[in-house]
Structures are given as structure tokens and as C-alpha cells.
Amino acid sequence: MPFVPHTEDEVREMLATIGVDSVEDLFAEISADMRPKSFDLPEGLSEMEVLSRLEAMAAKNATNSVSFLGAGFYDHYIPAAVDALTMRGEFYTAYTPYQPEASQGTLQAIFEYQTAVTRLLGMECANASVYDGGTALYEALMMAVRKTKRRKIVVSEALNPIYRVMLGSYTSNLDLEFVTVPHKDGMTDIEGLKQAIDDTTAAVLVQNPNFFGSINDFTELFAAAKAVKAVSVISAYPVLQTLLKTPGAMGADVAVAEGQSLGLPLSFGGPYLGIMTCTKGMVRQMPGRIVGRTNDSQGRTGYVLTLQAREQHIRRQKATSNICSNQSLCALRALVHMCALGELGMKRAARVSVERAHICAEKLTAIPGVKMQTKGAFGNEFAVTLPVNAFEVIAKLTERGFVPGFPLGRYFDGLENGLLVACTEKTSEEQIGIFAEMLRGALK
């Protein structure tokens, strides 16, 4: 039977209020030839039949593949506690806490999240997150433009190309000048970036590890930027930040990250988490919500929204951003994930991921024709050059249940044979061995 929420009496009452006699009269202005003859809808199904059909459709997805795909999004292990806690109703259904007095739990969770990510990245301030790592980078760029009143942006080509495409999209109608410094065989050209910076530069944008997996220390670069009052922006990988020199220790003004690797499962495009942190000197340029801790008139601890710069809170023309919303549930998952693992657990996950990547690199480069492209130190991701087009290898191995990595030729001209490979703590040595043998066979 059809689901009609209104009784006949209620329908008559509404029609009377509108001033028409029937539902048909509501559409009287639409001529008969413009009205649909039928909606061509299939017959309804029972709950059991619908569930069966959806399960059959879902079963077509390849969910058991072994993946060495990274490129900014990683398959890390998520403790069961993350789902158990974050799917509680009081968290799962909560949204923006506009009324602090009624949202103390949510506000405290956000405050603890801000505290955790500032410690992780070695920065001073954080907001309650934005959409994803790419929009966080854009917001950081705009923070620099507002702060410096300049229009020139210096970008490393070794920055994630997905993010660079996003930056181009968001700024296509803005009067900004982008200077892209080419990578050097997958290495970030620090000297080239230094030379590109001058007293007209608003910001310099880099990534650590860079897109090719190479690890850098940008301390000298950031010092050079500071000398001309340009803003230093870095995109970091949260998991490896437990092992690497932090953005704060390097002297970054703004540090952003894609938080997916902190308790958010890989899915069909999200949800993701844009982590944003900065120095105190940049905090008034930061978009989104920032939660502060204070005391009330009776001396009790309380949590409030502070420095609210969203268009919902102030005049639109004064807002720092109008795209800074993000369900705090994603930030909460990151917080629970970090707390569940603790400092030692996070360091162990990072170390194991790095160790597996180095084992994988050694096995792959032992195959005739496969050469290491990433030079110097790398984390849990690296690039190799194959003797054939990487797309061909990816197609062959994916059919056999192994996703070998990301094809560099998708974004970099001349690197059609380049393959970006990632490992996490979930990647076993057995899987690495099978992958190497399958690749060897595919190249024969």
C-alpha cells in the first residue's frame, strides 16, 4: 500500500488554506501536453526482495583485492573501538554545535581533536576541520593571500597533483599568479623554490613526504620565505608525522593534512577530513570553527565556539570562507583513532608501514627492467619505473586481485612507465612477495 502521511481531512484543510478545491487544481497552469503520461516505475518490492537485490549489486564490487594504491589515501588498520564509539547516537547524529550550552560533549570532543592534531603536527592552533586535504590546502593558500595582501603563489610540482587540480579549480576566477617549480626526478626542488620566492610572494606550498614518497626537511626553505614575509604552507601525512620532523619544527606557518588515514575507511570518494593547523600569528585568518576552553561564572570548565569566521556567523563579505563545513563526526573518528592507538601504537603503525615499503622496493627493483625512481629517503610510498607502460601492468594485475599502485603518467608527462607504490601496516610480507612475482610475470 502507498505511504501517504496525510489524512483526507488534512489534505482538504491544506487545499482550503491555499485556496483550491483539489490537488489537480494545483497543476492547472501546466498544459496537458506538458504533463507526464506515466512515470514508468517498476512494481514495488518487499523489504526482503529489495535487500536481496541490493546485496547482489553490492557483491559485484571487488572488495577483496590486495591494494598497493596510495597517492594520498591509505588503507590503514582501524581499531574496532573507533566504530563502536563514533556510531553512538549522541555522536553519530550531531552536527554543528551552534548552542554551546547544549553541546558541551560535542564541543569538548572537537577541542580534544584540535589539541591532538596540533601536537601531532607541532603547531599552535587548529580548527574543527574542513572537507578534505585538498580544500584544506586551498584554505591555507587563501589565508596567506589575506595575510600578505599578495597574489603570487609558489607551488612545488612534487605536491599531490590531485590537490594542484583542486587549487586550479577553486582559484580559476581569482586574480592569483601560480608559479610551479618542476620536480627533479621525483625530488622536490628546494633550491628552485627558494629562487622563485621574492617579496611579492604570498605563499610557498610543499608536501612531506612529497607525491613521489620522498622525505624532505623544509627548514631552510621556510626560513627563506619568512625572510621576505611570505607564508610557508606544508601538506603532511599524519601517520608518518609520528616519525618525521614536524611542520612546526621546520618553521611552517600553516600545516594541513588529509586525515583519512586516521580512522576513516577508504570508500568511493569519502568522507574525508581536512586537518588545518597554524601558528598563533595566522589564527585570525583561519576559516571554520575553533573551539576554546574556558570557565563559567562558577568556575566550571566549559567549551565554546570562538573566532567564528564562517558566513553563517558573520556578514558574508567578512567571512574567511563559505566552504569550511565538515561533519565533526570525521574529526571525532580521527581523535578516537589516535587515542586508541596512543603514541606508541601510532609510531608502530608508521614504522611497520615504512619497513614494508622498503621490503617491497627491494623486491620490485630486483626484477629485471624495474628501477627505483624515488631518490633518497622515503616513507611508506615510493615510485618505480617499469620497462612498459604502467597502465598495462595495472590492468593485468588488477584482474588478478592485486592493485599494484598509481600510474604517474596520469598527471605527469614523460612518466607513463612510472608506478607509485604504497604499503601500510596491513600489507604483509607474503602479499609483497606475491606482488613481486606477479609483476615479474607480467613483464615477461
Short mmCIF file of C-alpha atoms in Angstrom, two decimals:
data_model
loop_
_atom_site.label_atom_id
_atom_site.label_comp_id
_atom_site.label_asym_id
_atom_site.label_seq_id
_atom_site.Cartn_x
_atom_site.Cartn_y
_atom_site.Cartn_z
CA MET A 1 0.00 0.00 0.00
CA PRO A 2 1.26 3.52 -0.70
CA PHE A 3 2.76 5.59 2.07
CA VAL A 4 0.68 8.77 2.30
CA PRO A 5 1.44 10.71 5.50
CA HIS A 6 -1.64 12.96 5.34
CA THR A 7 -5.25 12.02 6.02
CA GLU A 8 -8.03 13.11 3.68
CA ASP A 9 -9.15 15.71 6.21
CA GLU A 10 -5.63 17.14 6.42
CA VAL A 11 -5.41 17.33 2.62
CA ARG A 12 -8.74 19.18 2.43
CA GLU A 13 -7.58 21.60 5.14
CA MET A 14 -4.35 22.38 3.29
CA LEU A 15 -6.13 22.84 -0.03
CA ALA A 16 -8.63 25.19 1.63
CA THR A 17 -5.78 27.25 3.07
CA ILE A 18 -4.15 27.50 -0.37
CA GLY A 19 -7.49 28.36 -1.98
CA VAL A 20 -8.02 25.47 -4.41
CA ASP A 21 -10.57 22.69 -4.49
CA SER A 22 -8.33 19.72 -5.40
CA VAL A 23 -4.74 18.58 -5.85
CA GLU A 24 -5.31 18.63 -9.61
CA ASP A 25 -6.09 22.34 -9.40
CA LEU A 26 -2.54 22.94 -8.10
CA PHE A 27 -1.23 21.92 -11.53
CA ALA A 28 -3.88 23.60 -13.65
CA GLU A 29 -1.37 26.04 -15.16
CA ILE A 30 0.59 23.15 -16.69
CA SER A 31 -0.96 22.25 -20.03
CA ALA A 32 -1.98 18.64 -20.60
CA ASP A 33 0.63 18.07 -23.31
CA MET A 34 3.40 19.10 -20.89
CA ARG A 35 2.37 16.69 -18.15
CA PRO A 36 3.98 13.23 -17.83
CA LYS A 37 1.85 10.44 -19.24
CA SER A 38 3.40 7.95 -16.84
CA PHE A 39 6.44 7.66 -14.61
CA ASP A 40 7.37 4.21 -15.94
CA LEU A 41 8.12 2.98 -12.44
CA PRO A 42 8.56 -0.73 -11.73
CA GLU A 43 6.26 -2.55 -9.38
CA GLY A 44 7.15 -2.22 -5.71
CA LEU A 45 9.18 -4.91 -3.96
CA SER A 46 9.02 -6.28 -0.46
CA GLU A 47 11.74 -5.46 2.08
CA MET A 48 13.21 -8.95 1.64
CA GLU A 49 13.31 -8.60 -2.16
CA VAL A 50 14.88 -5.13 -2.01
CA LEU A 51 17.55 -6.33 0.43
CA SER A 52 18.34 -9.33 -1.75
CA ARG A 53 18.69 -7.18 -4.87
CA LEU A 54 20.93 -4.62 -3.15
CA GLU A 55 23.15 -7.35 -1.71
CA ALA A 56 23.54 -8.85 -5.17
CA MET A 57 24.54 -5.46 -6.57
CA ALA A 58 26.99 -4.83 -3.74
CA ALA A 59 28.58 -8.24 -4.30
CA LYS A 60 29.75 -7.06 -7.74
CA ASN A 61 32.24 -4.69 -6.08
CA ALA A 62 35.79 -6.02 -5.81
CA THR A 63 36.29 -5.72 -2.05
CA ASN A 64 38.93 -8.41 -1.53
CA SER A 65 41.69 -7.01 -3.74
CA VAL A 66 45.17 -6.54 -2.29
CA SER A 67 45.96 -2.88 -2.79
CA PHE A 68 49.29 -1.07 -3.07
CA LEU A 69 47.48 2.10 -4.06
CA GLY A 70 48.21 5.28 -2.12
CA ALA A 71 48.61 8.72 -3.70
CA GLY A 72 47.24 10.48 -0.63
CA PHE A 73 44.71 7.91 0.58
CA TYR A 74 45.83 4.86 2.56
CA ASP A 75 44.40 1.60 3.85
CA HIS A 76 45.49 1.66 7.50
CA TYR A 77 44.04 -0.57 10.15
CA ILE A 78 41.14 0.93 12.11
CA PRO A 79 40.59 -0.41 15.65
CA ALA A 80 37.09 -1.73 16.35
CA ALA A 81 36.72 0.87 19.11
CA VAL A 82 36.54 3.64 16.50
CA ASP A 83 33.26 2.34 15.06
CA ALA A 84 31.91 1.31 18.45
CA LEU A 85 32.34 4.78 19.93
CA THR A 86 31.69 7.09 16.99
CA MET A 87 28.47 5.31 15.96
CA ARG A 88 26.83 6.07 19.30
CA GLY A 89 23.71 8.11 18.66
CA GLU A 90 24.84 11.22 20.52
CA PHE A 91 27.88 11.48 18.23
CA TYR A 92 26.50 9.97 15.04
CA THR A 93 23.58 12.36 14.68
CA ALA A 94 25.25 15.54 15.96
CA TYR A 95 26.16 18.41 13.67
CA THR A 96 27.46 21.95 14.11
CA PRO A 97 27.14 22.94 17.80
CA TYR A 98 25.59 26.39 17.42
CA GLN A 99 24.32 26.37 21.00
CA PRO A 100 27.33 25.80 23.31
CA GLU A 101 25.23 25.37 26.43
CA ALA A 102 23.51 22.37 24.81
CA SER A 103 26.54 20.94 23.01
CA GLN A 104 29.23 20.53 25.64
CA GLY A 105 30.03 16.94 24.69
CA THR A 106 30.49 17.70 21.00
CA LEU A 107 32.46 20.85 21.75
CA GLN A 108 34.79 19.01 24.12
CA ALA A 109 35.37 16.29 21.52
CA ILE A 110 36.29 18.94 18.95
CA PHE A 111 38.57 20.69 21.45
CA GLU A 112 40.36 17.41 22.17
CA TYR A 113 40.68 16.79 18.41
CA GLN A 114 42.23 20.23 17.93
CA THR A 115 44.65 19.52 20.77
CA ALA A 116 45.63 16.16 19.29
CA VAL A 117 46.34 17.40 15.77
CA THR A 118 48.33 20.42 16.95
CA ARG A 119 50.52 18.08 18.98
CA LEU A 120 50.84 15.69 16.04
CA LEU A 121 51.95 18.44 13.63
CA GLY A 122 53.84 20.53 16.17
CA MET A 123 51.68 23.60 15.55
CA GLU A 124 49.95 26.05 17.89
CA CYS A 125 46.32 26.25 16.71
CA ALA A 126 43.81 24.12 14.83
CA ASN A 127 40.24 24.44 13.62
CA ALA A 128 37.49 21.85 13.77
CA SER A 129 38.48 20.53 10.30
CA VAL A 130 37.34 21.19 6.73
CA TYR A 131 36.21 18.92 3.89
CA ASP A 132 39.46 17.19 2.89
CA GLY A 133 43.19 17.63 2.39
CA GLY A 134 42.78 19.44 -0.92
CA THR A 135 40.34 22.06 0.32
CA ALA A 136 42.48 22.48 3.44
CA LEU A 137 45.39 23.36 1.17
CA TYR A 138 43.24 25.86 -0.72
CA GLU A 139 42.10 27.44 2.53
CA ALA A 140 45.73 27.71 3.64
CA LEU A 141 46.56 29.44 0.38
CA MET A 142 43.76 31.95 0.92
CA MET A 143 44.92 32.53 4.49
CA ALA A 144 48.27 33.58 3.07
CA VAL A 145 46.68 35.86 0.47
CA ARG A 146 44.61 37.63 3.14
CA LYS A 147 47.57 37.88 5.50
CA THR A 148 50.12 39.23 2.99
CA LYS A 149 47.80 41.07 0.55
CA ARG A 150 49.91 39.48 -2.21
CA ARG A 151 48.88 37.40 -5.24
CA LYS A 152 51.88 35.22 -6.16
CA ILE A 153 51.79 31.55 -5.11
CA VAL A 154 54.88 29.33 -5.44
CA VAL A 155 53.98 25.63 -5.71
CA SER A 156 56.16 22.55 -5.88
CA GLU A 157 55.25 20.22 -8.75
CA ALA A 158 56.00 17.38 -6.33
CA LEU A 159 52.84 18.38 -4.47
CA ASN A 160 49.97 15.92 -4.93
CA PRO A 161 48.65 16.62 -8.47
CA ILE A 162 45.09 15.93 -7.31
CA TYR A 163 45.47 18.83 -4.91
CA ARG A 164 47.01 21.03 -7.61
CA VAL A 165 43.99 20.40 -9.84
CA MET A 166 41.73 21.35 -6.93
CA LEU A 167 43.70 24.56 -6.35
CA GLY A 168 43.29 25.44 -10.01
CA SER A 169 39.55 24.84 -9.84
CA TYR A 170 38.95 26.87 -6.69
CA THR A 171 41.10 29.80 -7.84
CA SER A 172 40.18 29.87 -11.54
CA ASN A 173 38.28 33.15 -11.16
CA LEU A 174 40.67 34.75 -8.68
CA ASP A 175 43.45 37.16 -9.56
CA LEU A 176 46.30 34.91 -8.46
CA GLU A 177 49.61 34.07 -10.12
CA PHE A 178 50.82 30.49 -9.75
CA VAL A 179 54.49 29.67 -10.21
CA THR A 180 55.02 25.91 -10.36
CA VAL A 181 58.56 24.73 -9.71
CA PRO A 182 59.19 21.40 -11.55
CA HIS A 183 60.23 18.32 -9.64
CA LYS A 184 63.66 16.77 -10.27
CA ASP A 185 63.15 13.08 -11.00
CA GLY A 186 60.56 12.92 -8.25
CA MET A 187 62.56 15.08 -5.83
CA THR A 188 61.29 18.41 -4.50
CA ASP A 189 63.49 21.15 -5.97
CA ILE A 190 64.14 23.12 -2.79
CA GLU A 191 66.71 25.42 -4.40
CA GLY A 192 64.32 26.14 -7.25
CA LEU A 193 61.60 27.01 -4.77
CA LYS A 194 63.96 29.36 -2.92
CA GLN A 195 64.79 31.15 -6.15
CA ALA A 196 61.11 31.53 -7.05
CA ILE A 197 60.29 33.25 -3.75
CA ASP A 198 60.52 37.05 -3.62
CA ASP A 199 58.90 39.99 -1.85
CA THR A 200 55.75 39.61 -3.98
CA THR A 201 55.15 36.01 -2.87
CA ALA A 202 52.12 35.29 -0.71
CA ALA A 203 52.87 31.64 -0.03
CA VAL A 204 55.06 28.67 -0.86
CA LEU A 205 53.28 25.28 -0.97
CA VAL A 206 55.11 21.97 -0.42
CA GLN A 207 54.38 18.43 0.73
CA ASN A 208 56.18 15.99 3.03
CA PRO A 209 56.63 13.24 2.04
CA ASN A 210 56.08 14.55 -1.47
CA PHE A 211 53.84 12.84 -4.00
CA PHE A 212 56.66 10.50 -5.06
CA GLY A 213 57.26 9.46 -1.44
CA SER A 214 60.47 11.44 -0.97
CA ILE A 215 61.09 12.88 2.52
CA ASN A 216 62.37 16.43 2.91
CA ASP A 217 63.34 18.91 5.61
CA PHE A 218 61.99 22.32 4.59
CA THR A 219 63.50 24.30 7.44
CA GLU A 220 65.80 26.36 5.20
CA LEU A 221 63.07 26.93 2.62
CA PHE A 222 60.63 28.18 5.25
CA ALA A 223 63.31 30.45 6.70
CA ALA A 224 63.85 31.93 3.22
CA ALA A 225 60.10 32.50 2.89
CA LYS A 226 59.93 34.14 6.30
CA ALA A 227 62.76 36.50 5.30
CA VAL A 228 60.52 38.04 2.61
CA LYS A 229 57.36 37.78 4.79
CA ALA A 230 55.85 35.01 2.66
CA VAL A 231 53.70 32.32 4.30
CA SER A 232 55.04 28.74 4.44
CA VAL A 233 52.38 26.08 3.84
CA ILE A 234 53.01 22.35 4.08
CA SER A 235 50.77 19.36 3.40
CA ALA A 236 51.70 16.48 5.71
CA TYR A 237 50.89 12.77 6.04
CA PRO A 238 49.51 12.33 9.59
CA VAL A 239 50.64 8.75 10.19
CA LEU A 240 54.28 9.43 9.32
CA GLN A 241 54.30 12.59 11.43
CA THR A 242 54.96 10.36 14.41
CA LEU A 243 58.40 9.66 12.91
CA LEU A 244 59.28 12.72 10.86
CA LYS A 245 60.31 16.24 11.78
CA THR A 246 57.08 18.16 12.38
CA PRO A 247 55.93 21.13 10.32
CA GLY A 248 56.18 23.24 13.46
CA ALA A 249 59.81 22.25 13.99
CA MET A 250 60.50 23.21 10.36
CA GLY A 251 59.02 26.66 10.89
CA ALA A 252 55.81 26.26 8.88
CA ASP A 253 53.13 28.94 9.24
CA VAL A 254 50.28 26.65 8.17
CA ALA A 255 50.26 22.85 8.17
CA VAL A 256 47.42 20.89 6.61
CA ALA A 257 46.76 17.20 6.05
CA GLU A 258 44.32 14.67 4.68
CA GLY A 259 43.04 12.95 7.81
CA GLN A 260 41.61 9.87 6.08
CA SER A 261 44.49 7.74 7.36
CA LEU A 262 43.35 8.44 10.94
CA GLY A 263 40.38 6.15 11.39
CA LEU A 264 38.44 6.82 8.18
CA PRO A 265 37.97 3.83 5.85
CA LEU A 266 38.65 4.01 2.15
CA SER A 267 35.43 4.38 0.21
CA PHE A 268 34.09 5.73 -3.06
CA GLY A 269 35.37 9.27 -2.58
CA GLY A 270 34.98 9.87 1.11
CA PRO A 271 34.10 11.06 3.58
CA TYR A 272 37.49 12.63 4.09
CA LEU A 273 38.90 15.01 6.67
CA GLY A 274 40.79 18.25 6.09
CA ILE A 275 43.13 18.88 9.01
CA MET A 276 44.14 22.54 9.40
CA THR A 277 46.71 23.88 11.87
CA CYS A 278 48.67 27.11 12.06
CA THR A 279 50.73 29.44 14.23
CA LYS A 280 49.05 31.94 16.55
CA GLY A 281 50.06 34.69 14.16
CA MET A 282 47.86 33.15 11.45
CA VAL A 283 44.89 32.06 13.55
CA ARG A 284 42.67 35.06 12.75
CA GLN A 285 42.89 34.11 9.08
CA MET A 286 41.85 30.52 9.72
CA PRO A 287 38.40 29.52 8.40
CA GLY A 288 35.82 27.37 10.09
CA ARG A 289 35.05 26.62 13.69
CA ILE A 290 37.55 26.84 16.51
CA VAL A 291 36.55 25.53 19.93
CA GLY A 292 38.00 27.11 23.05
CA ARG A 293 38.00 26.01 26.68
CA THR A 294 37.06 28.46 29.41
CA ASN A 295 35.47 28.73 32.86
CA ASP A 296 31.95 29.91 33.61
CA SER A 297 30.92 32.33 36.37
CA GLN A 298 31.01 29.48 38.86
CA GLY A 299 34.49 28.36 37.88
CA ARG A 300 33.33 25.27 35.99
CA THR A 301 35.08 24.18 32.79
CA GLY A 302 33.09 25.00 29.68
CA TYR A 303 33.61 24.78 25.91
CA VAL A 304 32.60 27.44 23.38
CA LEU A 305 32.94 28.29 19.71
CA THR A 306 35.43 31.12 19.29
CA LEU A 307 36.82 33.18 16.39
CA GLN A 308 33.86 32.16 14.26
CA ALA A 309 34.60 33.31 10.73
CA ARG A 310 32.03 31.36 8.75
CA GLU A 311 29.40 33.06 6.65
CA GLN A 312 26.71 31.54 8.89
CA HIS A 313 28.03 33.57 11.79
CA ILE A 314 29.04 36.92 10.32
CA ARG A 315 28.42 39.03 7.23
CA ARG A 316 29.25 37.04 4.11
CA GLN A 317 31.71 39.59 2.74
CA LYS A 318 33.63 39.44 6.02
CA ALA A 319 33.76 35.65 6.20
CA THR A 320 37.10 33.92 5.68
CA SER A 321 35.38 31.05 3.89
CA ASN A 322 31.98 29.72 2.91
CA ILE A 323 33.05 26.11 2.23
CA CYS A 324 34.55 25.18 5.57
CA SER A 325 31.90 22.86 6.96
CA ASN A 326 32.78 19.30 7.77
CA GLN A 327 30.80 16.86 9.85
CA SER A 328 32.60 16.76 13.16
CA LEU A 329 31.99 13.01 13.13
CA CYS A 330 35.04 12.65 10.84
CA ALA A 331 37.19 14.67 13.23
CA LEU A 332 35.84 12.60 16.12
CA ARG A 333 36.87 9.38 14.35
CA ALA A 334 40.38 10.76 13.92
CA LEU A 335 40.51 11.64 17.61
CA VAL A 336 39.26 8.24 18.76
CA HIS A 337 41.68 6.53 16.38
CA MET A 338 44.67 8.46 17.75
CA CYS A 339 43.59 7.87 21.35
CA ALA A 340 43.01 4.15 20.75
CA LEU A 341 46.49 3.68 19.27
CA GLY A 342 48.29 6.13 21.54
CA GLU A 343 51.75 7.49 20.79
CA LEU A 344 53.44 4.08 20.77
CA GLY A 345 50.72 2.50 18.64
CA MET A 346 50.85 5.24 16.04
CA LYS A 347 54.65 5.07 15.88
CA ARG A 348 54.50 1.32 15.48
CA ALA A 349 51.97 1.57 12.64
CA ALA A 350 54.19 4.13 10.93
CA ARG A 351 57.38 2.09 11.39
CA VAL A 352 55.81 -1.12 10.11
CA SER A 353 54.39 0.74 7.09
CA VAL A 354 57.83 2.17 6.28
CA GLU A 355 59.56 -1.18 6.79
CA ARG A 356 57.11 -2.96 4.48
CA ALA A 357 57.57 -0.28 1.81
CA HIS A 358 61.35 -0.72 1.87
CA ILE A 359 61.00 -4.51 1.64
CA CYS A 360 58.63 -4.02 -1.30
CA ALA A 361 61.00 -1.60 -3.04
CA GLU A 362 63.87 -4.07 -2.68
CA LYS A 363 61.86 -6.94 -4.15
CA LEU A 364 60.43 -4.93 -7.04
CA THR A 365 63.76 -3.42 -8.10
CA ALA A 366 65.26 -6.93 -8.14
CA ILE A 367 63.04 -7.61 -11.16
CA PRO A 368 64.90 -7.01 -14.47
CA GLY A 369 63.86 -3.67 -16.01
CA VAL A 370 62.33 -2.23 -12.83
CA LYS A 371 64.25 0.76 -11.50
CA MET A 372 63.82 2.91 -8.42
CA GLN A 373 62.63 6.42 -9.27
CA THR A 374 62.27 7.88 -5.77
CA LYS A 375 65.70 9.06 -4.68
CA GLY A 376 66.96 9.35 -1.11
CA ALA A 377 64.87 8.74 1.99
CA PHE A 378 61.25 7.67 1.58
CA GLY A 379 58.47 6.61 3.91
CA ASN A 380 55.77 4.08 3.15
CA GLU A 381 55.45 5.08 -0.50
CA PHE A 382 57.85 5.11 -3.44
CA ALA A 383 57.92 5.32 -7.22
CA VAL A 384 59.47 2.86 -9.65
CA THR A 385 60.00 2.98 -13.40
CA LEU A 386 58.79 -0.05 -15.34
CA PRO A 387 60.04 -1.19 -18.76
CA VAL A 388 56.46 -0.91 -20.08
CA ASN A 389 53.50 1.43 -19.71
CA ALA A 390 52.26 1.34 -16.11
CA PHE A 391 48.61 1.37 -17.18
CA GLU A 392 49.12 -2.00 -18.92
CA VAL A 393 50.61 -3.58 -15.81
CA ILE A 394 47.88 -2.15 -13.59
CA ALA A 395 45.19 -3.62 -15.86
CA LYS A 396 46.80 -7.08 -15.84
CA LEU A 397 47.38 -7.33 -12.11
CA THR A 398 44.07 -5.76 -11.08
CA GLU A 399 42.25 -8.51 -12.97
CA ARG A 400 44.08 -11.00 -10.74
CA GLY A 401 43.12 -9.25 -7.48
CA PHE A 402 46.21 -7.10 -6.93
CA VAL A 403 46.09 -3.32 -7.40
CA PRO A 404 49.80 -2.54 -7.96
CA GLY A 405 49.73 1.21 -7.44
CA PHE A 406 49.04 4.59 -9.02
CA PRO A 407 50.09 5.39 -12.63
CA LEU A 408 52.25 8.52 -12.61
CA GLY A 409 51.54 9.11 -16.28
CA ARG A 410 48.02 10.14 -15.36
CA TYR A 411 49.33 13.51 -14.22
CA PHE A 412 52.99 13.71 -15.27
CA ASP A 413 54.10 13.85 -18.91
CA GLY A 414 57.02 11.57 -19.63
CA LEU A 415 56.30 9.28 -16.68
CA GLU A 416 53.97 6.88 -18.47
CA ASN A 417 56.08 3.97 -17.18
CA GLY A 418 56.09 5.30 -13.63
CA LEU A 419 54.25 3.46 -10.85
CA LEU A 420 53.65 4.85 -7.36
CA VAL A 421 53.51 2.05 -4.77
CA ALA A 422 52.32 2.33 -1.16
CA CYS A 423 52.38 -0.04 1.82
CA THR A 424 50.76 0.14 5.24
CA GLU A 425 50.90 -1.97 8.38
CA LYS A 426 48.13 -4.08 6.76
CA THR A 427 50.46 -5.06 3.91
CA SER A 428 52.00 -8.45 4.70
CA GLU A 429 55.39 -9.67 3.51
CA GLU A 430 53.58 -12.59 1.87
CA GLN A 431 51.47 -10.16 -0.18
CA ILE A 432 54.60 -8.25 -1.15
CA GLY A 433 56.23 -11.47 -2.34
CA ILE A 434 53.18 -12.45 -4.41
CA PHE A 435 53.00 -8.94 -5.87
CA ALA A 436 56.66 -9.08 -6.91
CA GLU A 437 56.21 -12.47 -8.60
CA MET A 438 53.05 -11.32 -10.39
CA LEU A 439 54.84 -8.20 -11.62
CA ARG A 440 57.78 -10.29 -12.80
CA GLY A 441 55.40 -12.49 -14.76
CA ALA A 442 53.53 -9.52 -16.24
CA LEU A 443 56.77 -8.03 -17.57
CA LYS A 444 57.93 -11.16 -19.38
#
